[in-house]
Amino acid sequence: VEVPISERCRPELRRLMIDGAPLPYSWGMYDNVTTFKFTNLATYLPNPDGAWLCWVVRPGPCAEPANFCLNGRCQVTIMSSDSKCCPATLV
């Protein structure tokens, strides 16, 4: 799962969680787009039905989704293991 964010808010991301448990993450850099990625989800979440995926941002302007997410809208992209298909939705 990958979420494009505002580059200025990158330092404000504190952690990612699945159902309240901390999860390692990574960054994606594409031309003019920065993303954070929930990585290795199949390992941490073998049965994803009903799971909560959350990100935590430091209090301040970037804590507002309209400021944190790229262009004011939070898009979530679900990548396949080979990164060749990626349904996306706005949350």
PDB file of N, CA and C in Angstrom:
ATOM      1  N   VAL A   1       0.859  -1.164   0.000  1.00  0.00           N
ATOM      2  CA  VAL A   1       0.000   0.000   0.000  1.00  0.00           C
ATOM      3  C   VAL A   1       0.903   1.223   0.000  1.00  0.00           C
ATOM      4  N   GLU A   2       0.580   2.178  -0.868  1.00  0.00           N
ATOM      5  CA  GLU A   2       1.416   3.363  -1.039  1.00  0.00           C
ATOM      6  C   GLU A   2       0.531   4.607  -1.037  1.00  0.00           C
ATOM      7  N   VAL A   3       0.996   5.685  -0.366  1.00  0.00           N
ATOM      8  CA  VAL A   3       0.218   6.915  -0.236  1.00  0.00           C
ATOM      9  C   VAL A   3       1.089   8.107  -0.642  1.00  0.00           C
ATOM     10  N   PRO A   4       0.709   8.844  -1.698  1.00  0.00           N
ATOM     11  CA  PRO A   4       1.449  10.055  -2.072  1.00  0.00           C
ATOM     12  C   PRO A   4       1.194  11.172  -1.051  1.00  0.00           C
ATOM     13  N   ILE A   5       2.272  11.880  -0.672  1.00  0.00           N
ATOM     14  CA  ILE A   5       2.141  12.945   0.321  1.00  0.00           C
ATOM     15  C   ILE A   5       2.829  14.219  -0.157  1.00  0.00           C
ATOM     16  N   SER A   6       2.547  15.308   0.544  1.00  0.00           N
ATOM     17  CA  SER A   6       3.230  16.571   0.304  1.00  0.00           C
ATOM     18  C   SER A   6       4.672  16.440   0.791  1.00  0.00           C
ATOM     19  N   GLU A   7       5.626  16.794  -0.038  1.00  0.00           N
ATOM     20  CA  GLU A   7       7.040  16.677   0.330  1.00  0.00           C
ATOM     21  C   GLU A   7       7.344  17.466   1.600  1.00  0.00           C
ATOM     22  N   ARG A   8       6.717  18.620   1.787  1.00  0.00           N
ATOM     23  CA  ARG A   8       6.999  19.428   2.977  1.00  0.00           C
ATOM     24  C   ARG A   8       6.539  18.748   4.261  1.00  0.00           C
ATOM     25  N   CYS A   9       5.625  17.781   4.151  1.00  0.00           N
ATOM     26  CA  CYS A   9       5.130  17.075   5.336  1.00  0.00           C
ATOM     27  C   CYS A   9       5.878  15.769   5.612  1.00  0.00           C
ATOM     28  N   ARG A  10       6.796  15.415   4.764  1.00  0.00           N
ATOM     29  CA  ARG A  10       7.524  14.151   4.954  1.00  0.00           C
ATOM     30  C   ARG A  10       8.138  14.026   6.355  1.00  0.00           C
ATOM     31  N   PRO A  11       8.797  15.070   6.892  1.00  0.00           N
ATOM     32  CA  PRO A  11       9.401  14.924   8.223  1.00  0.00           C
ATOM     33  C   PRO A  11       8.381  14.772   9.356  1.00  0.00           C
ATOM     34  N   GLU A  12       7.119  15.023   9.062  1.00  0.00           N
ATOM     35  CA  GLU A  12       6.093  14.977  10.105  1.00  0.00           C
ATOM     36  C   GLU A  12       5.507  13.581  10.326  1.00  0.00           C
ATOM     37  N   LEU A  13       5.755  12.646   9.410  1.00  0.00           N
ATOM     38  CA  LEU A  13       5.251  11.279   9.582  1.00  0.00           C
ATOM     39  C   LEU A  13       5.997  10.616  10.736  1.00  0.00           C
ATOM     40  N   ARG A  14       5.276  10.073  11.690  1.00  0.00           N
ATOM     41  CA  ARG A  14       5.881   9.462  12.867  1.00  0.00           C
ATOM     42  C   ARG A  14       5.905   7.945  12.811  1.00  0.00           C
ATOM     43  N   ARG A  15       4.794   7.326  12.411  1.00  0.00           N
ATOM     44  CA  ARG A  15       4.766   5.858  12.355  1.00  0.00           C
ATOM     45  C   ARG A  15       3.560   5.386  11.562  1.00  0.00           C
ATOM     46  N   LEU A  16       3.636   4.121  11.145  1.00  0.00           N
ATOM     47  CA  LEU A  16       2.518   3.423  10.522  1.00  0.00           C
ATOM     48  C   LEU A  16       2.114   2.300  11.450  1.00  0.00           C
ATOM     49  N   MET A  17       0.831   1.951  11.406  1.00  0.00           N
ATOM     50  CA  MET A  17       0.333   0.880  12.264  1.00  0.00           C
ATOM     51  C   MET A  17      -0.680   0.028  11.509  1.00  0.00           C
ATOM     52  N   ILE A  18      -0.744  -1.248  11.902  1.00  0.00           N
ATOM     53  CA  ILE A  18      -1.796  -2.166  11.469  1.00  0.00           C
ATOM     54  C   ILE A  18      -2.512  -2.608  12.727  1.00  0.00           C
ATOM     55  N   ASP A  19      -3.799  -2.315  12.794  1.00  0.00           N
ATOM     56  CA  ASP A  19      -4.596  -2.680  13.974  1.00  0.00           C
ATOM     57  C   ASP A  19      -3.903  -2.270  15.273  1.00  0.00           C
ATOM     58  N   GLY A  20      -3.268  -1.101  15.276  1.00  0.00           N
ATOM     59  CA  GLY A  20      -2.628  -0.560  16.470  1.00  0.00           C
ATOM     60  C   GLY A  20      -1.196  -0.996  16.712  1.00  0.00           C
ATOM     61  N   ALA A  21      -0.685  -1.943  15.934  1.00  0.00           N
ATOM     62  CA  ALA A  21       0.697  -2.415  16.102  1.00  0.00           C
ATOM     63  C   ALA A  21       1.620  -1.674  15.126  1.00  0.00           C
ATOM     64  N   PRO A  22       2.779  -1.191  15.598  1.00  0.00           N
ATOM     65  CA  PRO A  22       3.717  -0.488  14.717  1.00  0.00           C
ATOM     66  C   PRO A  22       4.179  -1.366  13.558  1.00  0.00           C
ATOM     67  N   LEU A  23       4.462  -0.716  12.444  1.00  0.00           N
ATOM     68  CA  LEU A  23       4.863  -1.415  11.227  1.00  0.00           C
ATOM     69  C   LEU A  23       6.010  -0.663  10.565  1.00  0.00           C
ATOM     70  N   PRO A  24       7.043  -1.363  10.087  1.00  0.00           N
ATOM     71  CA  PRO A  24       8.095  -0.680   9.327  1.00  0.00           C
ATOM     72  C   PRO A  24       7.514  -0.109   8.027  1.00  0.00           C
ATOM     73  N   TYR A  25       8.129   0.957   7.552  1.00  0.00           N
ATOM     74  CA  TYR A  25       7.676   1.544   6.293  1.00  0.00           C
ATOM     75  C   TYR A  25       8.880   2.008   5.493  1.00  0.00           C
ATOM     76  N   SER A  26       8.610   2.374   4.249  1.00  0.00           N
ATOM     77  CA  SER A  26       9.666   2.899   3.390  1.00  0.00           C
ATOM     78  C   SER A  26       9.112   4.082   2.612  1.00  0.00           C
ATOM     79  N   TRP A  27      10.005   4.759   1.912  1.00  0.00           N
ATOM     80  CA  TRP A  27       9.637   5.919   1.109  1.00  0.00           C
ATOM     81  C   TRP A  27       9.745   5.581  -0.366  1.00  0.00           C
ATOM     82  N   GLY A  28       8.904   6.212  -1.161  1.00  0.00           N
ATOM     83  CA  GLY A  28       9.000   6.135  -2.609  1.00  0.00           C
ATOM     84  C   GLY A  28       9.239   7.536  -3.148  1.00  0.00           C
ATOM     85  N   MET A  29      10.112   7.666  -4.124  1.00  0.00           N
ATOM     86  CA  MET A  29      10.399   8.955  -4.750  1.00  0.00           C
ATOM     87  C   MET A  29      10.246   8.780  -6.252  1.00  0.00           C
ATOM     88  N   TYR A  30       9.296   9.492  -6.837  1.00  0.00           N
ATOM     89  CA  TYR A  30       9.016   9.389  -8.268  1.00  0.00           C
ATOM     90  C   TYR A  30       8.918  10.793  -8.843  1.00  0.00           C
ATOM     91  N   ASP A  31       9.823  11.165  -9.721  1.00  0.00           N
ATOM     92  CA  ASP A  31       9.827  12.505 -10.314  1.00  0.00           C
ATOM     93  C   ASP A  31       9.519  13.548  -9.236  1.00  0.00           C
ATOM     94  N   ASN A  32       8.304  14.106  -9.239  1.00  0.00           N
ATOM     95  CA  ASN A  32       7.939  15.143  -8.272  1.00  0.00           C
ATOM     96  C   ASN A  32       6.972  14.638  -7.219  1.00  0.00           C
ATOM     97  N   VAL A  33       6.943  13.334  -6.966  1.00  0.00           N
ATOM     98  CA  VAL A  33       5.996  12.757  -6.012  1.00  0.00           C
ATOM     99  C   VAL A  33       6.754  11.959  -4.947  1.00  0.00           C
ATOM    100  N   THR A  34       6.408  12.216  -3.691  1.00  0.00           N
ATOM    101  CA  THR A  34       6.935  11.452  -2.557  1.00  0.00           C
ATOM    102  C   THR A  34       5.808  10.604  -2.000  1.00  0.00           C
ATOM    103  N   THR A  35       6.103   9.352  -1.677  1.00  0.00           N
ATOM    104  CA  THR A  35       5.098   8.469  -1.084  1.00  0.00           C
ATOM    105  C   THR A  35       5.684   7.791   0.147  1.00  0.00           C
ATOM    106  N   PHE A  36       4.795   7.323   1.014  1.00  0.00           N
ATOM    107  CA  PHE A  36       5.229   6.369   2.029  1.00  0.00           C
ATOM    108  C   PHE A  36       4.544   5.059   1.721  1.00  0.00           C
ATOM    109  N   LYS A  37       5.186   3.965   2.138  1.00  0.00           N
ATOM    110  CA  LYS A  37       4.697   2.630   1.799  1.00  0.00           C
ATOM    111  C   LYS A  37       4.570   1.756   3.041  1.00  0.00           C
ATOM    112  N   PHE A  38       3.418   1.124   3.175  1.00  0.00           N
ATOM    113  CA  PHE A  38       3.259   0.027   4.123  1.00  0.00           C
ATOM    114  C   PHE A  38       3.930  -1.160   3.432  1.00  0.00           C
ATOM    115  N   THR A  39       5.021  -1.665   3.966  1.00  0.00           N
ATOM    116  CA  THR A  39       5.776  -2.719   3.287  1.00  0.00           C
ATOM    117  C   THR A  39       5.553  -4.081   3.937  1.00  0.00           C
ATOM    118  N   ASN A  40       5.761  -5.126   3.150  1.00  0.00           N
ATOM    119  CA  ASN A  40       5.659  -6.519   3.616  1.00  0.00           C
ATOM    120  C   ASN A  40       4.337  -6.830   4.301  1.00  0.00           C
ATOM    121  N   LEU A  41       3.259  -6.309   3.753  1.00  0.00           N
ATOM    122  CA  LEU A  41       1.957  -6.518   4.394  1.00  0.00           C
ATOM    123  C   LEU A  41       1.564  -7.985   4.471  1.00  0.00           C
ATOM    124  N   ALA A  42       1.936  -8.779   3.499  1.00  0.00           N
ATOM    125  CA  ALA A  42       1.580 -10.205   3.541  1.00  0.00           C
ATOM    126  C   ALA A  42       2.203 -10.890   4.753  1.00  0.00           C
ATOM    127  N   THR A  43       3.362 -10.420   5.181  1.00  0.00           N
ATOM    128  CA  THR A  43       4.019 -10.980   6.363  1.00  0.00           C
ATOM    129  C   THR A  43       3.308 -10.558   7.642  1.00  0.00           C
ATOM    130  N   TYR A  44       2.991  -9.266   7.731  1.00  0.00           N
ATOM    131  CA  TYR A  44       2.394  -8.727   8.953  1.00  0.00           C
ATOM    132  C   TYR A  44       0.883  -8.898   9.012  1.00  0.00           C
ATOM    133  N   LEU A  45       0.270  -9.109   7.855  1.00  0.00           N
ATOM    134  CA  LEU A  45      -1.184  -9.152   7.790  1.00  0.00           C
ATOM    135  C   LEU A  45      -1.635 -10.223   6.799  1.00  0.00           C
ATOM    136  N   PRO A  46      -1.458 -11.501   7.144  1.00  0.00           N
ATOM    137  CA  PRO A  46      -1.805 -12.566   6.200  1.00  0.00           C
ATOM    138  C   PRO A  46      -3.299 -12.625   5.880  1.00  0.00           C
ATOM    139  N   ASN A  47      -4.152 -12.173   6.785  1.00  0.00           N
ATOM    140  CA  ASN A  47      -5.598 -12.136   6.551  1.00  0.00           C
ATOM    141  C   ASN A  47      -6.068 -10.695   6.733  1.00  0.00           C
ATOM    142  N   PRO A  48      -6.063  -9.886   5.664  1.00  0.00           N
ATOM    143  CA  PRO A  48      -6.303  -8.450   5.803  1.00  0.00           C
ATOM    144  C   PRO A  48      -7.761  -8.025   5.992  1.00  0.00           C
ATOM    145  N   ASP A  49      -8.704  -8.933   5.845  1.00  0.00           N
ATOM    146  CA  ASP A  49     -10.114  -8.559   5.923  1.00  0.00           C
ATOM    147  C   ASP A  49     -10.424  -7.873   7.253  1.00  0.00           C
ATOM    148  N   GLY A  50     -10.886  -6.630   7.189  1.00  0.00           N
ATOM    149  CA  GLY A  50     -11.271  -5.880   8.378  1.00  0.00           C
ATOM    150  C   GLY A  50     -10.135  -5.188   9.110  1.00  0.00           C
ATOM    151  N   ALA A  51      -8.920  -5.258   8.599  1.00  0.00           N
ATOM    152  CA  ALA A  51      -7.773  -4.642   9.271  1.00  0.00           C
ATOM    153  C   ALA A  51      -7.803  -3.121   9.124  1.00  0.00           C
ATOM    154  N   TRP A  52      -7.204  -2.435  10.102  1.00  0.00           N
ATOM    155  CA  TRP A  52      -7.060  -0.983  10.079  1.00  0.00           C
ATOM    156  C   TRP A  52      -5.609  -0.641   9.783  1.00  0.00           C
ATOM    157  N   LEU A  53      -5.393   0.118   8.715  1.00  0.00           N
ATOM    158  CA  LEU A  53      -4.068   0.621   8.369  1.00  0.00           C
ATOM    159  C   LEU A  53      -4.068   2.111   8.696  1.00  0.00           C
ATOM    160  N   CYS A  54      -3.155   2.539   9.545  1.00  0.00           N
ATOM    161  CA  CYS A  54      -3.138   3.934  10.007  1.00  0.00           C
ATOM    162  C   CYS A  54      -1.751   4.536   9.872  1.00  0.00           C
ATOM    163  N   TRP A  55      -1.709   5.859   9.689  1.00  0.00           N
ATOM    164  CA  TRP A  55      -0.456   6.580   9.786  1.00  0.00           C
ATOM    165  C   TRP A  55      -0.626   7.690  10.808  1.00  0.00           C
ATOM    166  N   VAL A  56       0.459   7.989  11.511  1.00  0.00           N
ATOM    167  CA  VAL A  56       0.451   8.984  12.580  1.00  0.00           C
ATOM    168  C   VAL A  56       1.386  10.121  12.177  1.00  0.00           C
ATOM    169  N   VAL A  57       0.864  11.344  12.284  1.00  0.00           N
ATOM    170  CA  VAL A  57       1.597  12.541  11.896  1.00  0.00           C
ATOM    171  C   VAL A  57       1.739  13.444  13.123  1.00  0.00           C
ATOM    172  N   ARG A  58       2.868  14.123  13.239  1.00  0.00           N
ATOM    173  CA  ARG A  58       3.106  15.058  14.343  1.00  0.00           C
ATOM    174  C   ARG A  58       2.014  16.138  14.334  1.00  0.00           C
ATOM    175  N   PRO A  59       1.537  16.569  15.521  1.00  0.00           N
ATOM    176  CA  PRO A  59       0.551  17.652  15.566  1.00  0.00           C
ATOM    177  C   PRO A  59       1.088  18.903  14.862  1.00  0.00           C
ATOM    178  N   GLY A  60       0.203  19.592  14.175  1.00  0.00           N
ATOM    179  CA  GLY A  60       0.578  20.800  13.447  1.00  0.00           C
ATOM    180  C   GLY A  60      -0.140  20.833  12.115  1.00  0.00           C
ATOM    181  N   PRO A  61       0.264  21.728  11.229  1.00  0.00           N
ATOM    182  CA  PRO A  61      -0.428  21.880   9.943  1.00  0.00           C
ATOM    183  C   PRO A  61      -0.501  20.589   9.126  1.00  0.00           C
ATOM    184  N   CYS A  62       0.543  19.771   9.159  1.00  0.00           N
ATOM    185  CA  CYS A  62       0.551  18.539   8.360  1.00  0.00           C
ATOM    186  C   CYS A  62      -0.351  17.453   8.935  1.00  0.00           C
ATOM    187  N   ALA A  63      -0.879  17.649  10.138  1.00  0.00           N
ATOM    188  CA  ALA A  63      -1.813  16.675  10.709  1.00  0.00           C
ATOM    189  C   ALA A  63      -3.170  16.735  10.014  1.00  0.00           C
ATOM    190  N   GLU A  64      -3.421  17.788   9.260  1.00  0.00           N
ATOM    191  CA  GLU A  64      -4.649  17.889   8.467  1.00  0.00           C
ATOM    192  C   GLU A  64      -4.454  17.100   7.174  1.00  0.00           C
ATOM    193  N   PRO A  65      -5.331  16.141   6.873  1.00  0.00           N
ATOM    194  CA  PRO A  65      -5.170  15.362   5.642  1.00  0.00           C
ATOM    195  C   PRO A  65      -5.037  16.228   4.390  1.00  0.00           C
ATOM    196  N   ALA A  66      -5.743  17.341   4.332  1.00  0.00           N
ATOM    197  CA  ALA A  66      -5.672  18.210   3.153  1.00  0.00           C
ATOM    198  C   ALA A  66      -4.275  18.798   2.970  1.00  0.00           C
ATOM    199  N   ASN A  67      -3.509  18.927   4.047  1.00  0.00           N
ATOM    200  CA  ASN A  67      -2.135  19.427   3.955  1.00  0.00           C
ATOM    201  C   ASN A  67      -1.127  18.298   3.790  1.00  0.00           C
ATOM    202  N   PHE A  68      -1.364  17.191   4.464  1.00  0.00           N
ATOM    203  CA  PHE A  68      -0.419  16.075   4.457  1.00  0.00           C
ATOM    204  C   PHE A  68      -0.396  15.341   3.122  1.00  0.00           C
ATOM    205  N   CYS A  69      -1.553  15.055   2.593  1.00  0.00           N
ATOM    206  CA  CYS A  69      -1.646  14.272   1.355  1.00  0.00           C
ATOM    207  C   CYS A  69      -1.373  15.140   0.137  1.00  0.00           C
ATOM    208  N   LEU A  70      -0.894  14.535  -0.918  1.00  0.00           N
ATOM    209  CA  LEU A  70      -0.550  15.241  -2.146  1.00  0.00           C
ATOM    210  C   LEU A  70      -1.781  15.902  -2.748  1.00  0.00           C
ATOM    211  N   ASN A  71      -1.666  17.167  -3.065  1.00  0.00           N
ATOM    212  CA  ASN A  71      -2.743  17.947  -3.688  1.00  0.00           C
ATOM    213  C   ASN A  71      -4.028  17.950  -2.865  1.00  0.00           C
ATOM    214  N   GLY A  72      -3.905  17.778  -1.551  1.00  0.00           N
ATOM    215  CA  GLY A  72      -5.059  17.893  -0.675  1.00  0.00           C
ATOM    216  C   GLY A  72      -5.999  16.707  -0.650  1.00  0.00           C
ATOM    217  N   ARG A  73      -5.623  15.612  -1.305  1.00  0.00           N
ATOM    218  CA  ARG A  73      -6.484  14.423  -1.338  1.00  0.00           C
ATOM    219  C   ARG A  73      -5.639  13.195  -1.053  1.00  0.00           C
ATOM    220  N   CYS A  74      -6.107  12.357  -0.132  1.00  0.00           N
ATOM    221  CA  CYS A  74      -5.356  11.156   0.237  1.00  0.00           C
ATOM    222  C   CYS A  74      -5.731   9.997  -0.682  1.00  0.00           C
ATOM    223  N   GLN A  75      -4.796   9.631  -1.526  1.00  0.00           N
ATOM    224  CA  GLN A  75      -4.978   8.507  -2.444  1.00  0.00           C
ATOM    225  C   GLN A  75      -4.203   7.316  -1.902  1.00  0.00           C
ATOM    226  N   VAL A  76      -4.834   6.170  -1.856  1.00  0.00           N
ATOM    227  CA  VAL A  76      -4.188   4.940  -1.411  1.00  0.00           C
ATOM    228  C   VAL A  76      -4.113   4.004  -2.609  1.00  0.00           C
ATOM    229  N   THR A  77      -2.916   3.524  -2.901  1.00  0.00           N
ATOM    230  CA  THR A  77      -2.707   2.614  -4.018  1.00  0.00           C
ATOM    231  C   THR A  77      -2.298   1.256  -3.466  1.00  0.00           C
ATOM    232  N   ILE A  78      -2.987   0.225  -3.901  1.00  0.00           N
ATOM    233  CA  ILE A  78      -2.683  -1.139  -3.461  1.00  0.00           C
ATOM    234  C   ILE A  78      -1.863  -1.798  -4.558  1.00  0.00           C
ATOM    235  N   MET A  79      -0.605  -2.070  -4.247  1.00  0.00           N
ATOM    236  CA  MET A  79       0.309  -2.624  -5.239  1.00  0.00           C
ATOM    237  C   MET A  79       0.321  -4.149  -5.172  1.00  0.00           C
ATOM    238  N   SER A  80       0.482  -4.773  -6.326  1.00  0.00           N
ATOM    239  CA  SER A  80       0.686  -6.221  -6.354  1.00  0.00           C
ATOM    240  C   SER A  80       2.131  -6.504  -5.961  1.00  0.00           C
ATOM    241  N   SER A  81       2.438  -7.750  -5.652  1.00  0.00           N
ATOM    242  CA  SER A  81       3.803  -8.087  -5.233  1.00  0.00           C
ATOM    243  C   SER A  81       4.824  -7.805  -6.332  1.00  0.00           C
ATOM    244  N   ASP A  82       4.396  -7.833  -7.596  1.00  0.00           N
ATOM    245  CA  ASP A  82       5.317  -7.527  -8.691  1.00  0.00           C
ATOM    246  C   ASP A  82       5.214  -6.067  -9.145  1.00  0.00           C
ATOM    247  N   SER A  83       4.432  -5.259  -8.424  1.00  0.00           N
ATOM    248  CA  SER A  83       4.256  -3.821  -8.699  1.00  0.00           C
ATOM    249  C   SER A  83       3.715  -3.539 -10.093  1.00  0.00           C
ATOM    250  N   LYS A  84       2.950  -4.468 -10.662  1.00  0.00           N
ATOM    251  CA  LYS A  84       2.428  -4.272 -12.012  1.00  0.00           C
ATOM    252  C   LYS A  84       0.953  -3.898 -12.048  1.00  0.00           C
ATOM    253  N   CYS A  85       0.259  -4.049 -10.942  1.00  0.00           N
ATOM    254  CA  CYS A  85      -1.137  -3.619 -10.954  1.00  0.00           C
ATOM    255  C   CYS A  85      -1.418  -2.826  -9.709  1.00  0.00           C
ATOM    256  N   CYS A  86      -2.188  -1.890  -9.759  1.00  0.00           N
ATOM    257  CA  CYS A  86      -2.319  -1.028  -8.580  1.00  0.00           C
ATOM    258  C   CYS A  86      -3.659  -0.299  -8.550  1.00  0.00           C
ATOM    259  N   PRO A  87      -4.702  -0.957  -8.078  1.00  0.00           N
ATOM    260  CA  PRO A  87      -5.946  -0.218  -7.903  1.00  0.00           C
ATOM    261  C   PRO A  87      -5.734   0.894  -6.877  1.00  0.00           C
ATOM    262  N   ALA A  88      -6.326   2.052  -7.129  1.00  0.00           N
ATOM    263  CA  ALA A  88      -6.187   3.202  -6.232  1.00  0.00           C
ATOM    264  C   ALA A  88      -7.564   3.720  -5.851  1.00  0.00           C
ATOM    265  N   THR A  89      -7.624   4.333  -4.676  1.00  0.00           N
ATOM    266  CA  THR A  89      -8.867   4.947  -4.218  1.00  0.00           C
ATOM    267  C   THR A  89      -8.525   6.143  -3.352  1.00  0.00           C
ATOM    268  N   LEU A  90      -9.455   7.073  -3.235  1.00  0.00           N
ATOM    269  CA  LEU A  90      -9.295   8.207  -2.333  1.00  0.00           C
ATOM    270  C   LEU A  90      -9.918   7.857  -0.995  1.00  0.00           C
ATOM    271  N   VAL A  91      -9.242   8.232   0.086  1.00  0.00           N
ATOM    272  CA  VAL A  91      -9.774   7.987   1.433  1.00  0.00           C
ATOM    273  C   VAL A  91      -9.910   9.293   2.178  1.00  0.00           C
TER     274      VAL A  91
END
